[in-house]
mmCIF file of C-alpha atoms in Angstrom:
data_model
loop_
_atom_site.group_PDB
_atom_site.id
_atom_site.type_symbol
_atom_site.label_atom_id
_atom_site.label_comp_id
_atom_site.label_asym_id
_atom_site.label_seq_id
_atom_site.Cartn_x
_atom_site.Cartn_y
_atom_site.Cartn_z
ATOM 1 C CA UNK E 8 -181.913 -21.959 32.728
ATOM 2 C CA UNK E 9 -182.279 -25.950 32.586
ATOM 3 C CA UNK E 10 -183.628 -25.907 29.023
ATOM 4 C CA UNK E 11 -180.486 -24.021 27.765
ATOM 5 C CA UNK E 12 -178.083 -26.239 29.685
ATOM 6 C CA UNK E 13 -180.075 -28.748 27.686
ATOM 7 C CA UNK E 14 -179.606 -27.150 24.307
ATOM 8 C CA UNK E 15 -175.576 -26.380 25.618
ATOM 9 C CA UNK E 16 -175.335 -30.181 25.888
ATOM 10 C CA UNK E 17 -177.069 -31.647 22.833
ATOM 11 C CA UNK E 18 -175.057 -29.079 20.598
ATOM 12 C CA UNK E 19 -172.126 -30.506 22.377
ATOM 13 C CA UNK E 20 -172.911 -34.124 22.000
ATOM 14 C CA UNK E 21 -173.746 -33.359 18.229
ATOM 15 C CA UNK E 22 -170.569 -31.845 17.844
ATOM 16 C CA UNK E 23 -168.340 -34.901 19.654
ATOM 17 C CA UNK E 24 -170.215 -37.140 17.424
ATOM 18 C CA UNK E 25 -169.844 -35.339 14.467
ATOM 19 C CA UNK E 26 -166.078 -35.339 14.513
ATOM 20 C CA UNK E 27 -165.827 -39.164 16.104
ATOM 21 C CA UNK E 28 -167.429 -40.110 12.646
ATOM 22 C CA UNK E 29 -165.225 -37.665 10.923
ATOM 23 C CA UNK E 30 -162.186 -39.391 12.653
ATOM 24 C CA UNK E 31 -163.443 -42.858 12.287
ATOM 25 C CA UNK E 32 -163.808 -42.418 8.254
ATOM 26 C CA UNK E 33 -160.280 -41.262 8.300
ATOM 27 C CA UNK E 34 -158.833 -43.636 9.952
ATOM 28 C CA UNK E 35 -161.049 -46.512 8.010
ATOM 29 C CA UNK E 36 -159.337 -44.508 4.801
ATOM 30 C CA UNK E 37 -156.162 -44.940 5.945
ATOM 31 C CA UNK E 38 -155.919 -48.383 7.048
ATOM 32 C CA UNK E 39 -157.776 -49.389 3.991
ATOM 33 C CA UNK E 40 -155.072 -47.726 1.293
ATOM 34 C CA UNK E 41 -152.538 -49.588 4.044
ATOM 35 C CA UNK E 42 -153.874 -52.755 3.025
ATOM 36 C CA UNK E 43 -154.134 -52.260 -0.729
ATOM 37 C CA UNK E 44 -151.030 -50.828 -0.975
ATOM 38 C CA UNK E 45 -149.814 -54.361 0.739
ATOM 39 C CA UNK E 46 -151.905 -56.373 -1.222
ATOM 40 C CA UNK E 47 -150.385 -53.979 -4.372
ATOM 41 C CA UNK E 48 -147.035 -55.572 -2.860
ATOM 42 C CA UNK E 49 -147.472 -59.097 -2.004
ATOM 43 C CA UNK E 50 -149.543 -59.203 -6.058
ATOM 44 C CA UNK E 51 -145.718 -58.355 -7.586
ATOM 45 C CA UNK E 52 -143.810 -61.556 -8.123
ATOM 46 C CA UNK E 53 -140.924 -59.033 -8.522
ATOM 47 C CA UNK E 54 -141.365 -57.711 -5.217
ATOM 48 C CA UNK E 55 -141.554 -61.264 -3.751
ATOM 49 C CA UNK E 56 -138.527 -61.965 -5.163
ATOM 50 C CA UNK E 57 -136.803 -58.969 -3.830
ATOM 51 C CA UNK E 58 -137.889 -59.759 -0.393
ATOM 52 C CA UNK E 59 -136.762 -63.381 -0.709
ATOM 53 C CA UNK E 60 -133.359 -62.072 -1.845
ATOM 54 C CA UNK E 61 -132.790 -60.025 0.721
ATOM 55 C CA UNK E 62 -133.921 -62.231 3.420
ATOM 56 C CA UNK E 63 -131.622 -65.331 1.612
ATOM 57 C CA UNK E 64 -128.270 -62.411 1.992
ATOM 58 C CA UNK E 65 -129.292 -61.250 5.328
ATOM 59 C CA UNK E 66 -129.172 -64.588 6.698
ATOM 60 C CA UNK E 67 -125.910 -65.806 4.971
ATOM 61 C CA UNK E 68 -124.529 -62.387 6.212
ATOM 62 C CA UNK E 69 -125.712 -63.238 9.572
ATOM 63 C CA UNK E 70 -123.938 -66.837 9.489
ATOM 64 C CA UNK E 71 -120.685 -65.472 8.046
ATOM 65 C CA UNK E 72 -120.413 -62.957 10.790
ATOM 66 C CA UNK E 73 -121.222 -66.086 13.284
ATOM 67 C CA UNK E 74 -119.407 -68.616 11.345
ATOM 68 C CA UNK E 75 -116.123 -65.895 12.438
ATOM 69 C CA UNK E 76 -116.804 -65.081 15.931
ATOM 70 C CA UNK E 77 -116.739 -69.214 16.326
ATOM 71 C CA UNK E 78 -113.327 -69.217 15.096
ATOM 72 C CA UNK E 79 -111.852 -66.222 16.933
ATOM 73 C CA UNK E 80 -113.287 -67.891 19.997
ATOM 74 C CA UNK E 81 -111.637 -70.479 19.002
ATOM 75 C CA UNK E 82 -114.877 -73.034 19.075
ATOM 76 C CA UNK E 83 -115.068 -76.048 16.865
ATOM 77 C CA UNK E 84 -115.811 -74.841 13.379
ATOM 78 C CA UNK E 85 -119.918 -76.164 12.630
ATOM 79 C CA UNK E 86 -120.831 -77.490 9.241
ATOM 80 C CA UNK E 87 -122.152 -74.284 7.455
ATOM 81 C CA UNK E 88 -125.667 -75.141 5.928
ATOM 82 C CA UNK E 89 -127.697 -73.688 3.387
ATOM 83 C CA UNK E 90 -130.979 -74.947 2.508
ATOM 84 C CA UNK E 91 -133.023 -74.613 -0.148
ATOM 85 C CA UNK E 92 -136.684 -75.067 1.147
ATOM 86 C CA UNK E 93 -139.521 -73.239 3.257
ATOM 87 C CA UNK E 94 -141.238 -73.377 6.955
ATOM 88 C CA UNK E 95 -141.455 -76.489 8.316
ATOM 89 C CA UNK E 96 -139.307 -78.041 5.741
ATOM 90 C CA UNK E 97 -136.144 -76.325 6.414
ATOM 91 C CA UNK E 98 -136.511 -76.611 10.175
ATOM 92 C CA UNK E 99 -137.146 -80.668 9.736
ATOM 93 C CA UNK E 100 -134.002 -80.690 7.466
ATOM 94 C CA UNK E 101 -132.332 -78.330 10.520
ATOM 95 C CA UNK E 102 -132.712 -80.063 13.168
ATOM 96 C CA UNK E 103 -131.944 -83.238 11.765
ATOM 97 C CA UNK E 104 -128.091 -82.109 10.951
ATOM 98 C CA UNK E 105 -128.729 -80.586 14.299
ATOM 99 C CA UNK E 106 -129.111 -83.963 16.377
ATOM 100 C CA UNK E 107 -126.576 -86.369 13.991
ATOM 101 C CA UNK E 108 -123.819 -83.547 14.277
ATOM 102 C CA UNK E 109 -124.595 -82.579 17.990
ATOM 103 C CA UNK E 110 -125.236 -79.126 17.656
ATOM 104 C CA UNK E 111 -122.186 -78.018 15.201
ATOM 105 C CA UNK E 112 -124.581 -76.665 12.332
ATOM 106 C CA UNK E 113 -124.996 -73.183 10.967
ATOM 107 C CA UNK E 114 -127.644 -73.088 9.274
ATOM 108 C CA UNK E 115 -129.387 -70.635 6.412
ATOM 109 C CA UNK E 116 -132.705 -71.346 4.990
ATOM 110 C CA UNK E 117 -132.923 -69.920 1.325
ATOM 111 C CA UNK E 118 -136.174 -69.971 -0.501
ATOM 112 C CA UNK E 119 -136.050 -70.324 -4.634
ATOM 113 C CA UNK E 120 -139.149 -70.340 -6.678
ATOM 114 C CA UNK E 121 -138.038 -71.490 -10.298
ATOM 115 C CA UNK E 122 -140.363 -71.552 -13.461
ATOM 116 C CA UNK E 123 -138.221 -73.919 -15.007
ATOM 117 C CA UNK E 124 -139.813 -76.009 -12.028
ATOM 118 C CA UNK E 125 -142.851 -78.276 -12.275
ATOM 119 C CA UNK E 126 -145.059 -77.813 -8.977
ATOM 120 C CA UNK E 127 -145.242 -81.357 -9.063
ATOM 121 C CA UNK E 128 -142.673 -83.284 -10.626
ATOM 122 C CA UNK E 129 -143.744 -86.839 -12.111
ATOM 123 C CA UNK E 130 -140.820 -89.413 -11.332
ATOM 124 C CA UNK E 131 -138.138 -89.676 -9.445
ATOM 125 C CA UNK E 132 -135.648 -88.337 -12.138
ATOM 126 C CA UNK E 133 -137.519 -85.502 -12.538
ATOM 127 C CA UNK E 134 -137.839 -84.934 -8.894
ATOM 128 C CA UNK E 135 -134.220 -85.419 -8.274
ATOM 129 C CA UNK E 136 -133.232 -82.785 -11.069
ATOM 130 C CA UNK E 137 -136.074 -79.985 -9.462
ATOM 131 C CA UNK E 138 -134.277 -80.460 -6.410
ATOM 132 C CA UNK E 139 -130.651 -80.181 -7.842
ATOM 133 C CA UNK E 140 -131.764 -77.437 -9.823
ATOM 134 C CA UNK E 141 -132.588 -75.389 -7.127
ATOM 135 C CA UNK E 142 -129.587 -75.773 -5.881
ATOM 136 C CA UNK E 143 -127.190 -74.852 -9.060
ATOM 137 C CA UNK E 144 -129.289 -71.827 -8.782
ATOM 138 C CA UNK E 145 -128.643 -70.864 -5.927
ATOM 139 C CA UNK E 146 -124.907 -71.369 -6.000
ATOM 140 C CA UNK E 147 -125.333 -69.490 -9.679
ATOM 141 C CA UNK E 148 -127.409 -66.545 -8.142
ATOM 142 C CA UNK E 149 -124.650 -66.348 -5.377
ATOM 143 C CA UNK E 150 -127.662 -66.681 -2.771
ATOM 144 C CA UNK E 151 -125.561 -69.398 -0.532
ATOM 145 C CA UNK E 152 -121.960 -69.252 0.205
ATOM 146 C CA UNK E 153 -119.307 -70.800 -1.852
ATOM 147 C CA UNK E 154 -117.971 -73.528 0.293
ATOM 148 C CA UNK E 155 -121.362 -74.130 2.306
ATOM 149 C CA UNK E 156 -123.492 -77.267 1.958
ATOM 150 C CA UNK E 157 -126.365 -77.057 0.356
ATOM 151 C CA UNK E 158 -129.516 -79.273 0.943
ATOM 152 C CA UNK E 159 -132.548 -79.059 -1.121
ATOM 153 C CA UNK E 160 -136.414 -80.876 -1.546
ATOM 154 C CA UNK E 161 -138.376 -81.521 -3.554
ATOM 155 C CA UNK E 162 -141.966 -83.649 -3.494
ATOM 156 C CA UNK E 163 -143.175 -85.698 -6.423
ATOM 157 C CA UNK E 164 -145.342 -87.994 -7.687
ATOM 158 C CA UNK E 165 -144.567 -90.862 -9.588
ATOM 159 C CA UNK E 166 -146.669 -93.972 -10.645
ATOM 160 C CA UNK E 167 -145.893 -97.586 -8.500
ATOM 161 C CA UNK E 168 -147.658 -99.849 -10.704
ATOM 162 C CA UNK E 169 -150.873 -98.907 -12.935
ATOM 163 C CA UNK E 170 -152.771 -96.207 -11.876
ATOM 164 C CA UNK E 171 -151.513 -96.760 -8.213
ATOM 165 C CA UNK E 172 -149.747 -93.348 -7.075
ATOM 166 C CA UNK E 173 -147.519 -92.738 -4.247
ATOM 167 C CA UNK E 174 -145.836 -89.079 -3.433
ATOM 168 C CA UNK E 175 -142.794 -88.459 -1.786
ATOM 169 C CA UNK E 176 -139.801 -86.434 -1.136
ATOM 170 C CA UNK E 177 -136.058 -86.154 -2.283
ATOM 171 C CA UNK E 178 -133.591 -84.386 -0.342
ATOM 172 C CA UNK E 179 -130.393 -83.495 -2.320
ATOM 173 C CA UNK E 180 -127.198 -82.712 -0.416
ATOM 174 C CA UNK E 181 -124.193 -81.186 -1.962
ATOM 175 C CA UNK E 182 -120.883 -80.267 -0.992
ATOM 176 C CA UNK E 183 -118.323 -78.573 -3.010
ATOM 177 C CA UNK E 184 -115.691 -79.211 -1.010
ATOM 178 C CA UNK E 185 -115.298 -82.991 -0.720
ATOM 179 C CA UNK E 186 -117.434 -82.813 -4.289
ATOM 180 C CA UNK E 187 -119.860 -85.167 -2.937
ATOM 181 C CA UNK E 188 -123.608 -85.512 -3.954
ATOM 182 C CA UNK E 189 -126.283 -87.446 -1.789
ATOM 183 C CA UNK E 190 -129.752 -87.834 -2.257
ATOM 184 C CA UNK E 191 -132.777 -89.604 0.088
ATOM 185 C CA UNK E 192 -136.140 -90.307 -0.551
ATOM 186 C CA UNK E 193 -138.888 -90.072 2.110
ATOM 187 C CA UNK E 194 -141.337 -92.900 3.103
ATOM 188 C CA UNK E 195 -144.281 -93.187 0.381
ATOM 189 C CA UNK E 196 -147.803 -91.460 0.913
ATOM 190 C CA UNK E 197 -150.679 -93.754 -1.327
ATOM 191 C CA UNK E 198 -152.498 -90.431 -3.283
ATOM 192 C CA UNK E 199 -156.060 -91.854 -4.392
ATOM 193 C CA UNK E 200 -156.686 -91.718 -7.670
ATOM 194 C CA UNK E 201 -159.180 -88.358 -7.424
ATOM 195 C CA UNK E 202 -156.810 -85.997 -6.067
ATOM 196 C CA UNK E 203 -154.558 -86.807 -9.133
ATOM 197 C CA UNK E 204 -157.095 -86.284 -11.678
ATOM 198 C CA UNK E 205 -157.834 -83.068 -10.627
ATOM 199 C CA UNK E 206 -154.438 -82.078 -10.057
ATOM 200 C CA UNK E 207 -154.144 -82.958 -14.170
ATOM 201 C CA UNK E 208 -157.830 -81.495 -14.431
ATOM 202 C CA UNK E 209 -156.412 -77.820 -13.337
ATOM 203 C CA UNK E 210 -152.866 -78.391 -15.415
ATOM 204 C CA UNK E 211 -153.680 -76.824 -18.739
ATOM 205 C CA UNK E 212 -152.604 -79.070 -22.012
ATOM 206 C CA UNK E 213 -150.363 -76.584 -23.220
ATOM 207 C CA UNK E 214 -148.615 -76.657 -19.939
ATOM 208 C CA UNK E 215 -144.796 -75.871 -20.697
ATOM 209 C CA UNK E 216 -143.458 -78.375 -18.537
ATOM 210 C CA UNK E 217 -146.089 -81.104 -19.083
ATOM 211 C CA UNK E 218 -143.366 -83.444 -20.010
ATOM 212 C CA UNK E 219 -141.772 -82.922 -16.713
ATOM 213 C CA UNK E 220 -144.734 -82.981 -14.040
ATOM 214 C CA UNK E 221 -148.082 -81.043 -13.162
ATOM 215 C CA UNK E 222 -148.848 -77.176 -12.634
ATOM 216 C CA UNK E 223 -150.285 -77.961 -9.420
ATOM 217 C CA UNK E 224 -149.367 -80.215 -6.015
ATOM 218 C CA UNK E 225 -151.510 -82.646 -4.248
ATOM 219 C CA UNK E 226 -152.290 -80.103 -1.600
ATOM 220 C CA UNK E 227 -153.909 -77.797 -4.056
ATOM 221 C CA UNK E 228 -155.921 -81.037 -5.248
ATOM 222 C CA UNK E 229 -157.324 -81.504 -2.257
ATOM 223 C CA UNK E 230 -158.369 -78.848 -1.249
ATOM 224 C CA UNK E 231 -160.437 -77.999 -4.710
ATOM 225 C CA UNK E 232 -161.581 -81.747 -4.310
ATOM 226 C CA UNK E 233 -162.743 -81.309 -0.541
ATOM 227 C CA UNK E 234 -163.747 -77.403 -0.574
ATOM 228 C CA UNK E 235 -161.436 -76.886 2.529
ATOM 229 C CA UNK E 236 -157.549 -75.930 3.249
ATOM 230 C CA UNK E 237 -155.692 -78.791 4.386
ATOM 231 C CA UNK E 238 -152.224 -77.019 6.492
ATOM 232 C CA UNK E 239 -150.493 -80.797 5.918
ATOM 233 C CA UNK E 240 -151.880 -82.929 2.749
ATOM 234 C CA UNK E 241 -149.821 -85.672 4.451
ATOM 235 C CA UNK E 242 -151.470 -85.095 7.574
ATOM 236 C CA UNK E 243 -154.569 -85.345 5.593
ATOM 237 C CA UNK E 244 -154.051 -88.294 3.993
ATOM 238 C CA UNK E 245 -152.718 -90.743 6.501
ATOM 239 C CA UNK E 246 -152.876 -88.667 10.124
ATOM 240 C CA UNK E 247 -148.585 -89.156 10.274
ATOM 241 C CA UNK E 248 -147.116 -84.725 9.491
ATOM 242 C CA UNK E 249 -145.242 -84.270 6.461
ATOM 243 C CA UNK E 250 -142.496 -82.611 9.272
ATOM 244 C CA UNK E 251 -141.828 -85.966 10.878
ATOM 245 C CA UNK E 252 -141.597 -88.062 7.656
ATOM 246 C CA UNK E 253 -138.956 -85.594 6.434
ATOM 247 C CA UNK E 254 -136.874 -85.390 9.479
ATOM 248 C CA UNK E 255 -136.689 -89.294 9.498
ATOM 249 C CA UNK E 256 -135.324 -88.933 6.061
ATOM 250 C CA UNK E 257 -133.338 -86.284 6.771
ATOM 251 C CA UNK E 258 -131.927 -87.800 9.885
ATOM 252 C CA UNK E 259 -130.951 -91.105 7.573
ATOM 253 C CA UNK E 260 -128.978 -88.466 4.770
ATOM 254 C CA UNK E 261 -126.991 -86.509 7.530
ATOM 255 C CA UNK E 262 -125.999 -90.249 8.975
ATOM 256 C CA UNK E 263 -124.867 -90.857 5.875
ATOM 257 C CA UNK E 264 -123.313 -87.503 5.065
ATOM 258 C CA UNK E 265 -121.318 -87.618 8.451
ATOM 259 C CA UNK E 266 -119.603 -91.007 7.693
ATOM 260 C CA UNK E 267 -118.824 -89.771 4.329
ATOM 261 C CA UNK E 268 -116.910 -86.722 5.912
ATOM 262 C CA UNK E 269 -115.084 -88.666 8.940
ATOM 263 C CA UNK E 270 -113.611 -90.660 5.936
ATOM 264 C CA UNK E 271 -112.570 -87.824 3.915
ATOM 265 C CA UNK E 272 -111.051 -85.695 6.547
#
């Protein structure tokens, strides 16, 4: 009697295994096809772009519908934002307006990825016209509001004396209704020498926009140049974040900005 209770059991235990593996395969099939097909979907620049539109009308959506309840409650109307940047960026750029205009900002963060666009502009002229560019884009693509203010970035490189490079940041700011345009620049960064060359190493002679700045940014230099992934080349480079130097900037533009309105109003 105990040896067939023994034979009852093994079958039994041969059988639970058998279909654990059976279920485990089929659910290692299934999450793998899961992650293709996302990796099918984050590959298509089309699809990117998709999601970025939607996300860029979903927001402005969001502040129009805001924007109005502020009014019907009959609350001071806030300066209605749009900018043109990602992450960290856009909430440096947000909170800045945030602080010089007390609170009063409605903000809508917009990303735009141009190939007309240099990765890394040489100059400041060229870096000013990236960043304005973005902009007349986005007005042109209907992705920010008509009457909204738009703010936009863009980092370059450009060449202090000889072989001596510095990066930095311009912020663009325009408004359409007082038809005002404002730019700032960000403190410097010194970029040795190495990380340039191989940003120009991995930019391809026939580059289309050679004339106009590099293929890739410092941060992608690095990291081929130090086999690691910096999160802040900045950071990297002189131990102050890329966030704080563009808030200070940012802080300076929206100072300026708000003197420019209280006179116009």
């Amino acid at each position: 009697m105990t040896t067939i209770n023994h034979d009852i059991l093994r079958s039994f235990r041969f059988y639970i295994l058998c279909n654990i593996a059976t279920c485990d395969r089929k659910i290692c099939e299934f999450v793998g096809n899961g992650i293709q097909f996302c990796s099918w979907l984050r590959s298509r620049k089309c699809v990117q772009r998709f999601v970025k539109k939607a996300k860029a009308s979903f927001k402005s959506i969001a502040s129009t519908v805001e924007l109005e309840i502020n009014q019907i409650l009959g609350s001071e109307n806030p300066l209605r934002l749009s900018i043109i940047s990602d992450g960290l960026s856009a909430q440096a750029i947000e909170e800045a307006f945030t602080e010089v205009f007390r609170g009063h900002v409605l903000a809508s963060v917009i990303s735009v990825d141009l190939d007309t666009i240099p990765a890394l502009p040489i100059g400041n002229l060229a870096g000013l016209q990236a960043a304005e560019m973005k902009i007349n884009y986005a007005r042109q693509s209907n992705l920010v509001l008509e009457s909204s203010v738009a703010i936009s970035t863009s980092v370059l490189l450009h060449e202090a004396v000889s072989q001596r490079w510095q990066m930095t940041t311009v912020i663009c700011l325009a408004d359409p209704n007082l038809t005002l345009n404002l730019h700032n620049f960000t403190a410097t960064t010194p970029i040795p020498n190495q990380y340039v060359m191989e940003a120009e190493r991995q930019t391809l002679p026939n580059y289309h926009l050679r004339d106009y700045g590099l293929a890739v940014d410092i941060k992608q230099a690095i990291d081929a140049v130090t086999k690691m992934t910096s999160e802040d080349a900045q950071e990297f480079l002189t131990g102050v974040t890329y966030y704080s130097t563009l808030k200070s900037a940012a802080l300076v533009l929206a100072g300026i900005y708000k003197k420019y309105a209280i006179k116009c109003t």
